[in-house]
Amino acid sequence: MLKKTIAISLVLGLVSTPAFAQDDELPDASIDVELAFVSNYLFRGSDLFANRAVQKGESLGSHTGAWAFQPSVTFNTPVSGLYFNIWGSFAMQGRTDQDVDRVLQTSPGGADLTSAGSVPLASAYTSGLPTSLNAAVEAQRAGATAGLPGYYAEANGLERLDEIDLTIGYAAETTVGTMGFGYVAYTLVNDRYPGNSGFDEIFFSYALPQLPELGLTVYTVVDGLDYTDNQTPSHAAGAAGVAADVARSTPQKSSQYIDLTYSSGFEVAENISLDYSFGAGYGRQERVQALRDLHAGITLNAYGFFVGYNVVQRQDWRFFDTDAIGTDDGNIPAWVVGRSTSTDGLVGDPGQTTGPINTTFNSNIATLAAATSGVSDYGAASGGAATYTPRQKLPRTLWYVTVGYGFSI
């Protein structure tokens, strides 16, 4: 009976609690949700989905990326100006790794086991093929780490770039202008690739009271980043080059990005508005300090739906060229010895460097060049085998469209 009495008392207490709680009003808060789809993923002038062109064997262009789903949820806390945001990006095309060299090898991006048998100019091509295959099989039988000869997909899947960013920030309008600050954690979250990493930034923003539409934001990286094995688009020649280079656009420890953007808009009709923005980004990282990009965008909003067009113009090639900074060839024009520099904006052309036909053709050109150029280290870093890399100019201007729907709770 005692237990039953206690139970009844608890039930009555629970039932009466809401009536008591009505005297205390809960603090106000809101949630903003945006479901966006973009036709490419650009980040401060960098084309993060450049590997889509590599997958398709096409030259890099102003719009050769892939569609992505980029949702955003912002929690506006009861503390005025304090917010927390969760933002994501997930490629909708070219997600899985693809075999772009299409040659027999023992690992992704590995050496072509049939190269000696497929290059007519090689003196040993008649005996190289079985020798290479037999050696690979024997190594596997002996317990070597290399795999059996086969067709392996290279590390170019865009799912490697699945991303979730977490931001906590505060912004307030004051007598001296609108000020804000916060912390952003950029994370690559696809657990199929344990080498994925990310980086953290702090930021500060300011706008004058006389011109609140013009905002200055300074971002500073406070943690390292390791994208080298998984996400960096590579434009090097041949199968091994697909995931070998480290793009100069990769943020580094203690790097900064300073953005100055003018944003405004106006109402076209009831529930219909037009927003626009334009600005410039100044970057600083190891051995580079210069204007990085110019950007602009226009967005039409109607009853929660939106469609926009965005354009970015790259400025200093050193932020985007895959050639290492500080390894130029002195006074010798780089192209004479088959090389490229970080300042010329020239990268390997995926349309001419992927696939067995291109590989064979480029190998033959390299063989001929080594015999006729008179330059002993043609195309090599320090006097070695000759190489030939068909290059293209990086696209100066990139663009993408965005469509989606947003609402508030």
mmCIF file of C-alpha atoms in Angstrom:
data_model
loop_
_atom_site.group_PDB
_atom_site.id
_atom_site.type_symbol
_atom_site.label_atom_id
_atom_site.label_comp_id
_atom_site.label_asym_id
_atom_site.label_seq_id
_atom_site.Cartn_x
_atom_site.Cartn_y
_atom_site.Cartn_z
ATOM 1 C CA MET A 1 0.000 0.000 0.000
ATOM 2 C CA LEU A 2 2.841 2.372 0.817
ATOM 3 C CA LYS A 3 4.374 1.806 -2.593
ATOM 4 C CA LYS A 4 1.019 2.426 -4.237
ATOM 5 C CA THR A 5 0.513 5.666 -2.268
ATOM 6 C CA ILE A 6 3.946 6.922 -3.266
ATOM 7 C CA ALA A 7 3.242 6.078 -6.893
ATOM 8 C CA ILE A 8 -0.040 7.998 -6.846
ATOM 9 C CA SER A 9 1.670 10.990 -5.242
ATOM 10 C CA LEU A 10 4.381 10.985 -7.925
ATOM 11 C CA VAL A 11 1.811 10.847 -10.693
ATOM 12 C CA LEU A 12 -0.130 13.743 -9.191
ATOM 13 C CA GLY A 13 3.079 15.681 -8.820
ATOM 14 C CA LEU A 14 4.041 15.104 -12.447
ATOM 15 C CA VAL A 15 0.601 16.103 -13.636
ATOM 16 C CA SER A 16 0.661 19.334 -11.667
ATOM 17 C CA THR A 17 4.207 20.357 -12.683
ATOM 18 C CA PRO A 18 3.344 21.899 -16.083
ATOM 19 C CA ALA A 19 0.785 24.235 -14.511
ATOM 20 C CA PHE A 20 3.451 25.478 -12.104
ATOM 21 C CA ALA A 21 6.023 25.864 -14.880
ATOM 22 C CA GLN A 22 3.747 28.110 -16.915
ATOM 23 C CA ASP A 23 4.579 30.979 -14.578
ATOM 24 C CA ASP A 24 8.189 30.947 -15.849
ATOM 25 C CA GLU A 25 8.568 31.853 -19.526
ATOM 26 C CA LEU A 26 11.191 29.945 -21.480
ATOM 27 C CA PRO A 27 13.890 32.034 -23.184
ATOM 28 C CA ASP A 28 13.465 32.781 -26.877
ATOM 29 C CA ALA A 29 15.608 30.988 -29.451
ATOM 30 C CA SER A 30 15.335 30.017 -33.107
ATOM 31 C CA ILE A 31 16.716 27.574 -35.641
ATOM 32 C CA ASP A 32 17.517 28.426 -39.272
ATOM 33 C CA VAL A 33 17.672 25.549 -41.755
ATOM 34 C CA GLU A 34 19.013 25.725 -45.318
ATOM 35 C CA LEU A 35 19.002 22.829 -47.787
ATOM 36 C CA ALA A 36 21.263 23.812 -50.676
ATOM 37 C CA PHE A 37 22.495 22.069 -53.808
ATOM 38 C CA VAL A 38 25.564 23.479 -55.587
ATOM 39 C CA SER A 39 26.916 22.595 -59.027
ATOM 40 C CA ASN A 40 30.528 22.618 -57.763
ATOM 41 C CA TYR A 41 32.399 23.050 -54.488
ATOM 42 C CA LEU A 42 34.689 26.075 -54.497
ATOM 43 C CA PHE A 43 36.579 27.215 -51.414
ATOM 44 C CA ARG A 44 38.372 30.570 -51.537
ATOM 45 C CA GLY A 45 39.087 30.126 -55.229
ATOM 46 C CA SER A 46 40.126 26.467 -54.994
ATOM 47 C CA ASP A 47 38.195 23.883 -57.016
ATOM 48 C CA LEU A 48 37.905 21.098 -54.446
ATOM 49 C CA PHE A 49 36.107 18.828 -56.910
ATOM 50 C CA ALA A 50 38.794 19.087 -59.615
ATOM 51 C CA ASN A 51 39.227 15.313 -59.453
ATOM 52 C CA ARG A 52 35.890 14.994 -61.241
ATOM 53 C CA ALA A 53 37.698 16.097 -64.410
ATOM 54 C CA VAL A 54 40.422 13.524 -63.686
ATOM 55 C CA GLN A 55 37.776 10.807 -63.364
ATOM 56 C CA LYS A 56 36.255 11.787 -66.714
ATOM 57 C CA GLY A 57 39.602 12.277 -68.446
ATOM 58 C CA GLU A 58 38.754 15.873 -69.305
ATOM 59 C CA SER A 59 40.740 19.081 -69.197
ATOM 60 C CA LEU A 60 40.130 21.335 -66.212
ATOM 61 C CA GLY A 61 37.589 24.034 -66.978
ATOM 62 C CA SER A 62 35.610 26.836 -65.402
ATOM 63 C CA HIS A 63 32.870 24.402 -64.417
ATOM 64 C CA THR A 64 34.119 20.797 -64.478
ATOM 65 C CA GLY A 65 33.252 19.837 -60.924
ATOM 66 C CA ALA A 66 30.312 17.869 -59.499
ATOM 67 C CA TRP A 67 26.997 18.589 -57.820
ATOM 68 C CA ALA A 68 26.955 18.503 -54.029
ATOM 69 C CA PHE A 69 24.368 18.664 -51.260
ATOM 70 C CA GLN A 70 25.296 21.311 -48.684
ATOM 71 C CA PRO A 71 22.856 21.557 -45.761
ATOM 72 C CA SER A 72 23.189 24.079 -42.956
ATOM 73 C CA VAL A 73 21.538 24.346 -39.526
ATOM 74 C CA THR A 74 22.054 27.417 -37.330
ATOM 75 C CA PHE A 75 20.978 27.461 -33.681
ATOM 76 C CA ASN A 76 20.375 31.031 -32.493
ATOM 77 C CA THR A 77 20.728 30.750 -28.729
ATOM 78 C CA PRO A 78 18.783 32.690 -26.071
ATOM 79 C CA VAL A 79 21.901 34.821 -25.642
ATOM 80 C CA SER A 80 21.462 37.537 -28.251
ATOM 81 C CA GLY A 81 24.143 37.272 -30.939
ATOM 82 C CA LEU A 82 25.460 33.869 -29.855
ATOM 83 C CA TYR A 83 24.955 31.097 -32.407
ATOM 84 C CA PHE A 84 26.076 27.597 -33.317
ATOM 85 C CA ASN A 85 26.150 26.294 -36.892
ATOM 86 C CA ILE A 86 26.476 22.844 -38.440
ATOM 87 C CA TRP A 87 27.315 22.855 -42.158
ATOM 88 C CA GLY A 88 27.920 19.885 -44.421
ATOM 89 C CA SER A 89 29.017 19.080 -47.963
ATOM 90 C CA PHE A 90 28.449 15.754 -49.712
ATOM 91 C CA ALA A 91 29.298 15.111 -53.365
ATOM 92 C CA MET A 92 26.446 13.720 -55.452
ATOM 93 C CA GLN A 93 28.574 12.637 -58.436
ATOM 94 C CA GLY A 94 31.862 10.768 -58.784
ATOM 95 C CA ARG A 95 31.825 9.662 -55.163
ATOM 96 C CA THR A 96 33.727 6.386 -55.522
ATOM 97 C CA ASP A 97 37.357 5.911 -56.555
ATOM 98 C CA GLN A 98 37.740 5.188 -60.260
ATOM 99 C CA ASP A 99 40.448 3.506 -62.313
ATOM 100 C CA VAL A 100 41.679 6.286 -64.583
ATOM 101 C CA ASP A 101 44.954 4.795 -65.844
ATOM 102 C CA ARG A 102 43.400 1.406 -66.757
ATOM 103 C CA VAL A 103 46.675 -0.540 -66.613
ATOM 104 C CA LEU A 104 47.808 -3.680 -64.777
ATOM 105 C CA GLN A 105 49.455 -2.762 -61.484
ATOM 106 C CA THR A 106 49.854 -4.060 -57.932
ATOM 107 C CA SER A 107 48.414 -1.031 -56.126
ATOM 108 C CA PRO A 108 46.375 2.109 -56.887
ATOM 109 C CA GLY A 109 48.499 4.480 -58.944
ATOM 110 C CA GLY A 110 51.305 1.923 -59.108
ATOM 111 C CA ALA A 111 53.729 1.252 -61.936
ATOM 112 C CA ASP A 112 52.368 -0.154 -65.187
ATOM 113 C CA LEU A 113 53.462 -3.803 -65.238
ATOM 114 C CA THR A 114 52.934 -3.946 -68.998
ATOM 115 C CA SER A 115 54.821 -0.756 -69.849
ATOM 116 C CA ALA A 116 57.808 -2.620 -71.264
ATOM 117 C CA GLY A 117 55.484 -4.616 -73.481
ATOM 118 C CA SER A 118 53.390 -1.674 -74.655
ATOM 119 C CA VAL A 119 56.011 0.919 -75.560
ATOM 120 C CA PRO A 120 57.462 0.031 -78.986
ATOM 121 C CA LEU A 121 60.524 2.232 -78.486
ATOM 122 C CA ALA A 122 61.656 0.219 -75.453
ATOM 123 C CA SER A 123 64.348 -2.250 -76.483
ATOM 124 C CA ALA A 124 63.193 -4.949 -74.072
ATOM 125 C CA TYR A 125 59.472 -4.715 -74.722
ATOM 126 C CA THR A 126 59.238 -8.280 -76.007
ATOM 127 C CA SER A 127 60.398 -9.795 -72.725
ATOM 128 C CA GLY A 128 59.402 -7.155 -70.190
ATOM 129 C CA LEU A 129 55.721 -8.082 -69.916
ATOM 130 C CA PRO A 130 56.012 -11.659 -68.611
ATOM 131 C CA THR A 131 58.977 -10.714 -66.446
ATOM 132 C CA SER A 132 57.029 -7.924 -64.738
ATOM 133 C CA LEU A 133 53.933 -10.031 -64.172
ATOM 134 C CA ASN A 134 55.883 -13.027 -62.904
ATOM 135 C CA ALA A 135 57.840 -10.846 -60.502
ATOM 136 C CA ALA A 136 54.633 -9.316 -59.132
ATOM 137 C CA VAL A 137 52.974 -12.686 -58.621
ATOM 138 C CA GLU A 138 56.093 -14.103 -56.969
ATOM 139 C CA ALA A 139 56.304 -11.099 -54.624
ATOM 140 C CA GLN A 140 52.706 -11.659 -53.555
ATOM 141 C CA ARG A 141 53.310 -15.379 -53.000
ATOM 142 C CA ALA A 142 56.301 -14.537 -50.837
ATOM 143 C CA GLY A 143 54.159 -12.370 -48.567
ATOM 144 C CA ALA A 144 55.071 -8.947 -49.939
ATOM 145 C CA THR A 145 52.763 -6.017 -49.220
ATOM 146 C CA ALA A 146 52.007 -5.408 -52.897
ATOM 147 C CA GLY A 147 48.797 -6.866 -54.302
ATOM 148 C CA LEU A 148 48.334 -9.232 -57.190
ATOM 149 C CA PRO A 149 48.406 -7.733 -60.691
ATOM 150 C CA GLY A 150 45.047 -6.187 -61.468
ATOM 151 C CA TYR A 151 43.145 -3.033 -62.309
ATOM 152 C CA TYR A 152 43.070 -0.774 -59.258
ATOM 153 C CA ALA A 153 40.986 2.350 -58.721
ATOM 154 C CA GLU A 154 43.013 5.462 -57.940
ATOM 155 C CA ALA A 155 42.355 7.681 -54.917
ATOM 156 C CA ASN A 156 40.089 10.177 -56.658
ATOM 157 C CA GLY A 157 36.590 9.531 -55.249
ATOM 158 C CA LEU A 158 34.819 12.699 -54.173
ATOM 159 C CA GLU A 159 33.293 10.967 -51.151
ATOM 160 C CA ARG A 160 36.752 11.460 -49.635
ATOM 161 C CA LEU A 161 35.687 15.102 -49.303
ATOM 162 C CA ASP A 162 32.515 14.485 -47.277
ATOM 163 C CA GLU A 163 32.692 17.353 -44.828
ATOM 164 C CA ILE A 164 31.002 18.633 -41.686
ATOM 165 C CA ASP A 165 32.006 22.010 -40.268
ATOM 166 C CA LEU A 166 31.118 23.211 -36.779
ATOM 167 C CA THR A 167 31.044 26.929 -35.999
ATOM 168 C CA ILE A 168 30.395 28.758 -32.762
ATOM 169 C CA GLY A 169 30.287 32.522 -32.984
ATOM 170 C CA TYR A 170 29.042 35.778 -31.550
ATOM 171 C CA ALA A 171 28.072 38.992 -33.339
ATOM 172 C CA ALA A 172 26.627 42.248 -32.025
ATOM 173 C CA GLU A 173 25.876 45.727 -33.287
ATOM 174 C CA THR A 174 27.567 48.425 -31.206
ATOM 175 C CA THR A 175 28.035 52.175 -31.304
ATOM 176 C CA VAL A 176 31.364 51.740 -33.088
ATOM 177 C CA GLY A 177 30.198 49.141 -35.590
ATOM 178 C CA THR A 178 29.140 45.523 -35.888
ATOM 179 C CA MET A 179 31.684 43.108 -34.440
ATOM 180 C CA GLY A 180 31.856 39.350 -34.319
ATOM 181 C CA PHE A 181 34.212 36.491 -33.604
ATOM 182 C CA GLY A 182 34.141 32.719 -33.536
ATOM 183 C CA TYR A 183 35.751 29.348 -34.020
ATOM 184 C CA VAL A 184 35.360 26.954 -36.978
ATOM 185 C CA ALA A 185 36.317 23.271 -37.052
ATOM 186 C CA TYR A 186 36.558 21.910 -40.610
ATOM 187 C CA THR A 187 36.399 18.112 -40.606
ATOM 188 C CA LEU A 188 36.418 15.402 -43.275
ATOM 189 C CA VAL A 189 34.088 12.777 -41.908
ATOM 190 C CA ASN A 190 34.040 9.762 -44.246
ATOM 191 C CA ASP A 191 35.252 6.980 -41.941
ATOM 192 C CA ARG A 192 36.237 4.786 -44.902
ATOM 193 C CA TYR A 193 39.372 6.918 -45.193
ATOM 194 C CA PRO A 194 41.061 7.070 -41.774
ATOM 195 C CA GLY A 195 43.780 9.377 -43.083
ATOM 196 C CA ASN A 196 41.256 12.172 -43.546
ATOM 197 C CA SER A 197 41.805 15.162 -41.334
ATOM 198 C CA GLY A 198 40.842 18.808 -41.180
ATOM 199 C CA PHE A 199 41.831 22.118 -39.694
ATOM 200 C CA ASP A 200 40.553 24.723 -37.246
ATOM 201 C CA GLU A 201 40.222 28.476 -37.657
ATOM 202 C CA ILE A 202 39.364 31.443 -35.501
ATOM 203 C CA PHE A 203 37.819 34.505 -37.117
ATOM 204 C CA PHE A 204 37.018 38.130 -36.366
ATOM 205 C CA SER A 205 34.613 40.314 -38.338
ATOM 206 C CA TYR A 206 33.901 44.032 -38.355
ATOM 207 C CA ALA A 207 31.667 46.482 -40.229
ATOM 208 C CA LEU A 208 31.516 50.253 -39.847
ATOM 209 C CA PRO A 209 28.271 51.732 -38.472
ATOM 210 C CA GLN A 210 28.123 54.082 -41.473
ATOM 211 C CA LEU A 211 28.442 51.173 -43.946
ATOM 212 C CA PRO A 212 27.217 47.935 -42.336
ATOM 213 C CA GLU A 213 26.977 46.199 -45.729
ATOM 214 C CA LEU A 214 30.775 46.186 -46.094
ATOM 215 C CA GLY A 215 32.257 43.516 -43.858
ATOM 216 C CA LEU A 216 35.867 42.641 -43.115
ATOM 217 C CA THR A 217 36.571 39.123 -41.835
ATOM 218 C CA VAL A 218 39.972 37.735 -40.865
ATOM 219 C CA TYR A 219 40.416 33.952 -40.654
ATOM 220 C CA THR A 220 43.500 32.402 -39.049
ATOM 221 C CA VAL A 221 44.340 28.696 -39.059
ATOM 222 C CA VAL A 222 45.169 27.525 -35.549
ATOM 223 C CA ASP A 223 45.691 23.836 -36.243
ATOM 224 C CA GLY A 224 47.450 21.784 -38.924
ATOM 225 C CA LEU A 225 45.931 20.053 -41.913
ATOM 226 C CA ASP A 226 46.711 16.810 -43.700
ATOM 227 C CA TYR A 227 44.853 16.379 -46.967
ATOM 228 C CA THR A 228 47.820 14.985 -48.855
ATOM 229 C CA ASP A 229 46.680 11.366 -49.107
ATOM 230 C CA ASN A 230 42.996 11.793 -49.676
ATOM 231 C CA GLN A 231 41.537 14.996 -50.983
ATOM 232 C CA THR A 232 44.052 17.072 -52.879
ATOM 233 C CA PRO A 233 43.151 17.223 -56.571
ATOM 234 C CA SER A 234 46.231 16.262 -58.548
ATOM 235 C CA HIS A 235 47.078 17.279 -62.073
ATOM 236 C CA ALA A 236 50.329 15.336 -62.498
ATOM 237 C CA ALA A 237 50.921 13.034 -65.438
ATOM 238 C CA GLY A 238 50.339 9.311 -65.403
ATOM 239 C CA ALA A 239 48.605 6.974 -62.994
ATOM 240 C CA ALA A 240 50.974 7.604 -60.098
ATOM 241 C CA GLY A 241 50.354 11.324 -60.330
ATOM 242 C CA VAL A 242 46.640 11.172 -59.649
ATOM 243 C CA ALA A 243 47.113 11.353 -55.871
ATOM 244 C CA ALA A 244 50.773 12.322 -55.593
ATOM 245 C CA ASP A 245 50.876 16.128 -55.615
ATOM 246 C CA VAL A 246 50.087 18.435 -52.720
ATOM 247 C CA ALA A 247 48.040 21.395 -53.947
ATOM 248 C CA ARG A 248 49.290 24.820 -52.899
ATOM 249 C CA SER A 249 45.684 25.760 -52.119
ATOM 250 C CA THR A 250 45.764 23.518 -49.034
ATOM 251 C CA PRO A 251 45.562 25.681 -45.889
ATOM 252 C CA GLN A 252 48.608 25.431 -43.666
ATOM 253 C CA LYS A 253 49.366 26.099 -40.041
ATOM 254 C CA SER A 254 49.354 29.829 -39.230
ATOM 255 C CA SER A 255 47.937 30.769 -42.638
ATOM 256 C CA GLN A 256 45.466 33.640 -42.941
ATOM 257 C CA TYR A 257 42.621 34.579 -45.243
ATOM 258 C CA ILE A 258 41.306 38.156 -45.146
ATOM 259 C CA ASP A 259 37.961 38.727 -46.829
ATOM 260 C CA LEU A 260 36.397 42.095 -47.669
ATOM 261 C CA THR A 261 32.863 41.709 -49.023
ATOM 262 C CA TYR A 262 29.985 44.065 -49.749
ATOM 263 C CA SER A 263 26.589 42.373 -49.302
ATOM 264 C CA SER A 264 23.182 43.915 -49.855
ATOM 265 C CA GLY A 265 19.770 43.257 -51.358
ATOM 266 C CA PHE A 266 16.313 44.612 -51.944
ATOM 267 C CA GLU A 267 12.711 43.458 -52.003
ATOM 268 C CA VAL A 268 11.252 42.855 -55.450
ATOM 269 C CA ALA A 269 7.742 42.034 -54.260
ATOM 270 C CA GLU A 270 6.090 40.537 -51.224
ATOM 271 C CA ASN A 271 8.081 37.423 -50.186
ATOM 272 C CA ILE A 272 10.447 37.931 -53.140
ATOM 273 C CA SER A 273 13.886 39.526 -52.797
ATOM 274 C CA LEU A 274 17.206 39.790 -54.596
ATOM 275 C CA ASP A 275 20.529 39.580 -52.753
ATOM 276 C CA TYR A 276 23.950 40.332 -54.193
ATOM 277 C CA SER A 277 27.543 40.484 -53.013
ATOM 278 C CA PHE A 278 31.053 41.079 -54.309
ATOM 279 C CA GLY A 279 34.419 41.075 -52.638
ATOM 280 C CA ALA A 280 38.069 40.105 -52.531
ATOM 281 C CA GLY A 281 40.148 37.644 -50.552
ATOM 282 C CA TYR A 282 43.776 38.194 -49.527
ATOM 283 C CA GLY A 283 45.785 35.133 -48.540
ATOM 284 C CA ARG A 284 48.961 34.419 -46.625
ATOM 285 C CA GLN A 285 50.680 31.074 -46.262
ATOM 286 C CA GLU A 286 54.187 29.675 -46.546
ATOM 287 C CA ARG A 287 56.160 31.780 -49.069
ATOM 288 C CA VAL A 288 52.980 33.345 -50.433
ATOM 289 C CA GLN A 289 51.304 36.604 -49.482
ATOM 290 C CA ALA A 290 49.097 38.135 -52.148
ATOM 291 C CA LEU A 291 45.596 38.779 -53.424
ATOM 292 C CA ARG A 292 44.056 35.320 -53.687
ATOM 293 C CA ASP A 293 40.655 35.715 -55.330
ATOM 294 C CA LEU A 294 37.813 38.008 -56.354
ATOM 295 C CA HIS A 295 34.265 36.755 -55.905
ATOM 296 C CA ALA A 296 30.692 37.826 -56.591
ATOM 297 C CA GLY A 297 27.232 36.326 -56.379
ATOM 298 C CA ILE A 298 23.562 37.067 -56.924
ATOM 299 C CA THR A 299 20.628 35.169 -55.385
ATOM 300 C CA LEU A 300 16.886 35.339 -56.026
ATOM 301 C CA ASN A 301 14.718 34.394 -53.029
ATOM 302 C CA ALA A 302 11.020 33.561 -53.305
ATOM 303 C CA TYR A 303 8.835 32.061 -50.562
ATOM 304 C CA GLY A 304 11.772 30.270 -48.968
ATOM 305 C CA PHE A 305 13.206 28.919 -52.221
ATOM 306 C CA PHE A 306 16.379 30.395 -53.687
ATOM 307 C CA VAL A 307 18.522 30.164 -56.811
ATOM 308 C CA GLY A 308 21.896 31.828 -57.203
ATOM 309 C CA TYR A 309 24.857 32.292 -59.515
ATOM 310 C CA ASN A 310 28.372 32.696 -58.141
ATOM 311 C CA VAL A 311 31.652 33.479 -59.860
ATOM 312 C CA VAL A 312 35.245 33.453 -58.603
ATOM 313 C CA GLN A 313 38.326 34.839 -60.327
ATOM 314 C CA ARG A 314 41.685 33.482 -59.196
ATOM 315 C CA GLN A 315 44.503 35.972 -58.788
ATOM 316 C CA ASP A 316 47.934 34.669 -57.697
ATOM 317 C CA TRP A 317 48.659 31.252 -59.259
ATOM 318 C CA ARG A 318 50.854 30.195 -56.334
ATOM 319 C CA PHE A 319 47.739 29.491 -54.271
ATOM 320 C CA PHE A 320 46.361 27.075 -56.863
ATOM 321 C CA ASP A 321 49.255 25.637 -58.895
ATOM 322 C CA THR A 322 50.352 22.143 -57.832
ATOM 323 C CA ASP A 323 54.055 22.822 -58.416
ATOM 324 C CA ALA A 324 56.049 23.178 -55.218
ATOM 325 C CA ILE A 325 57.044 26.737 -54.373
ATOM 326 C CA GLY A 326 60.763 27.436 -54.303
ATOM 327 C CA THR A 327 61.844 24.684 -56.733
ATOM 328 C CA ASP A 328 62.073 26.765 -59.896
ATOM 329 C CA ASP A 329 64.954 26.301 -62.316
ATOM 330 C CA GLY A 330 66.770 29.587 -61.925
ATOM 331 C CA ASN A 331 67.196 31.434 -65.198
ATOM 332 C CA ILE A 332 66.359 28.444 -67.403
ATOM 333 C CA PRO A 333 62.811 28.633 -68.802
ATOM 334 C CA ALA A 334 61.087 25.725 -67.087
ATOM 335 C CA TRP A 335 59.378 24.476 -70.230
ATOM 336 C CA VAL A 336 62.757 23.901 -71.924
ATOM 337 C CA VAL A 337 63.523 21.044 -69.548
ATOM 338 C CA GLY A 338 59.963 19.754 -69.402
ATOM 339 C CA ARG A 339 59.088 21.361 -66.108
ATOM 340 C CA SER A 340 56.620 23.839 -64.680
ATOM 341 C CA THR A 341 56.759 26.381 -61.852
ATOM 342 C CA SER A 342 54.368 27.521 -59.163
ATOM 343 C CA THR A 343 53.880 30.893 -60.849
ATOM 344 C CA ASP A 344 52.953 29.869 -64.397
ATOM 345 C CA GLY A 345 49.504 28.420 -63.675
ATOM 346 C CA LEU A 346 50.333 25.366 -65.784
ATOM 347 C CA VAL A 347 49.342 21.914 -64.522
ATOM 348 C CA GLY A 348 49.121 18.462 -66.026
ATOM 349 C CA ASP A 349 46.107 18.205 -68.329
ATOM 350 C CA PRO A 350 43.872 15.293 -67.172
ATOM 351 C CA GLY A 351 42.524 15.053 -70.703
ATOM 352 C CA GLN A 352 46.008 14.237 -72.007
ATOM 353 C CA THR A 353 47.619 12.401 -69.095
ATOM 354 C CA THR A 354 45.106 9.718 -68.081
ATOM 355 C CA GLY A 355 44.431 6.393 -69.752
ATOM 356 C CA PRO A 356 46.686 3.867 -71.502
ATOM 357 C CA ILE A 357 46.668 5.653 -74.878
ATOM 358 C CA ASN A 358 47.855 8.946 -73.392
ATOM 359 C CA THR A 359 50.390 7.153 -71.195
ATOM 360 C CA THR A 360 51.900 5.324 -74.164
ATOM 361 C CA PHE A 361 51.982 8.458 -76.318
ATOM 362 C CA ASN A 362 53.606 10.584 -73.594
ATOM 363 C CA SER A 363 56.175 7.874 -72.875
ATOM 364 C CA ASN A 364 57.182 7.772 -76.532
ATOM 365 C CA ILE A 365 57.533 11.555 -76.634
ATOM 366 C CA ALA A 366 59.733 11.437 -73.521
ATOM 367 C CA THR A 367 61.945 8.768 -75.085
ATOM 368 C CA LEU A 368 62.421 10.848 -78.228
ATOM 369 C CA ALA A 369 63.035 14.042 -76.240
ATOM 370 C CA ALA A 370 65.720 12.415 -74.120
ATOM 371 C CA ALA A 371 67.620 11.413 -77.247
ATOM 372 C CA THR A 372 67.285 14.687 -79.150
ATOM 373 C CA SER A 373 66.948 17.573 -76.701
ATOM 374 C CA GLY A 374 70.587 17.715 -75.646
ATOM 375 C CA VAL A 375 69.503 18.450 -72.081
ATOM 376 C CA SER A 376 70.643 15.637 -69.829
ATOM 377 C CA ASP A 377 68.037 16.166 -67.125
ATOM 378 C CA TYR A 378 65.057 16.822 -69.386
ATOM 379 C CA GLY A 379 61.945 16.742 -67.242
ATOM 380 C CA ALA A 380 63.626 15.266 -64.174
ATOM 381 C CA ALA A 381 64.014 16.936 -60.811
ATOM 382 C CA SER A 382 67.779 16.422 -60.741
ATOM 383 C CA GLY A 383 69.129 14.610 -63.775
ATOM 384 C CA GLY A 384 67.206 11.400 -64.252
ATOM 385 C CA ALA A 385 64.849 9.684 -66.649
ATOM 386 C CA ALA A 386 63.106 11.910 -69.124
ATOM 387 C CA THR A 387 59.432 12.755 -68.635
ATOM 388 C CA TYR A 388 56.862 14.500 -70.760
ATOM 389 C CA THR A 389 53.808 16.175 -69.252
ATOM 390 C CA PRO A 390 51.146 17.739 -71.492
ATOM 391 C CA ARG A 391 50.054 20.804 -69.548
ATOM 392 C CA GLN A 392 47.141 23.197 -69.584
ATOM 393 C CA LYS A 393 46.550 26.617 -68.110
ATOM 394 C CA LEU A 394 44.455 26.572 -64.961
ATOM 395 C CA PRO A 395 41.089 28.246 -65.563
ATOM 396 C CA ARG A 396 41.247 31.792 -64.235
ATOM 397 C CA THR A 397 37.491 32.108 -63.682
ATOM 398 C CA LEU A 398 35.288 29.510 -61.988
ATOM 399 C CA TRP A 399 31.529 29.551 -61.472
ATOM 400 C CA TYR A 400 28.727 27.516 -59.950
ATOM 401 C CA VAL A 401 24.993 27.728 -59.350
ATOM 402 C CA THR A 402 23.120 27.053 -56.140
ATOM 403 C CA VAL A 403 19.479 26.108 -55.594
ATOM 404 C CA GLY A 404 17.637 25.214 -52.424
ATOM 405 C CA TYR A 405 15.099 25.978 -49.744
ATOM 406 C CA GLY A 406 15.400 27.593 -46.343
ATOM 407 C CA PHE A 407 13.123 28.017 -43.355
ATOM 408 C CA SER A 408 13.195 28.985 -39.683
ATOM 409 C CA ILE A 409 11.757 27.347 -36.603
#
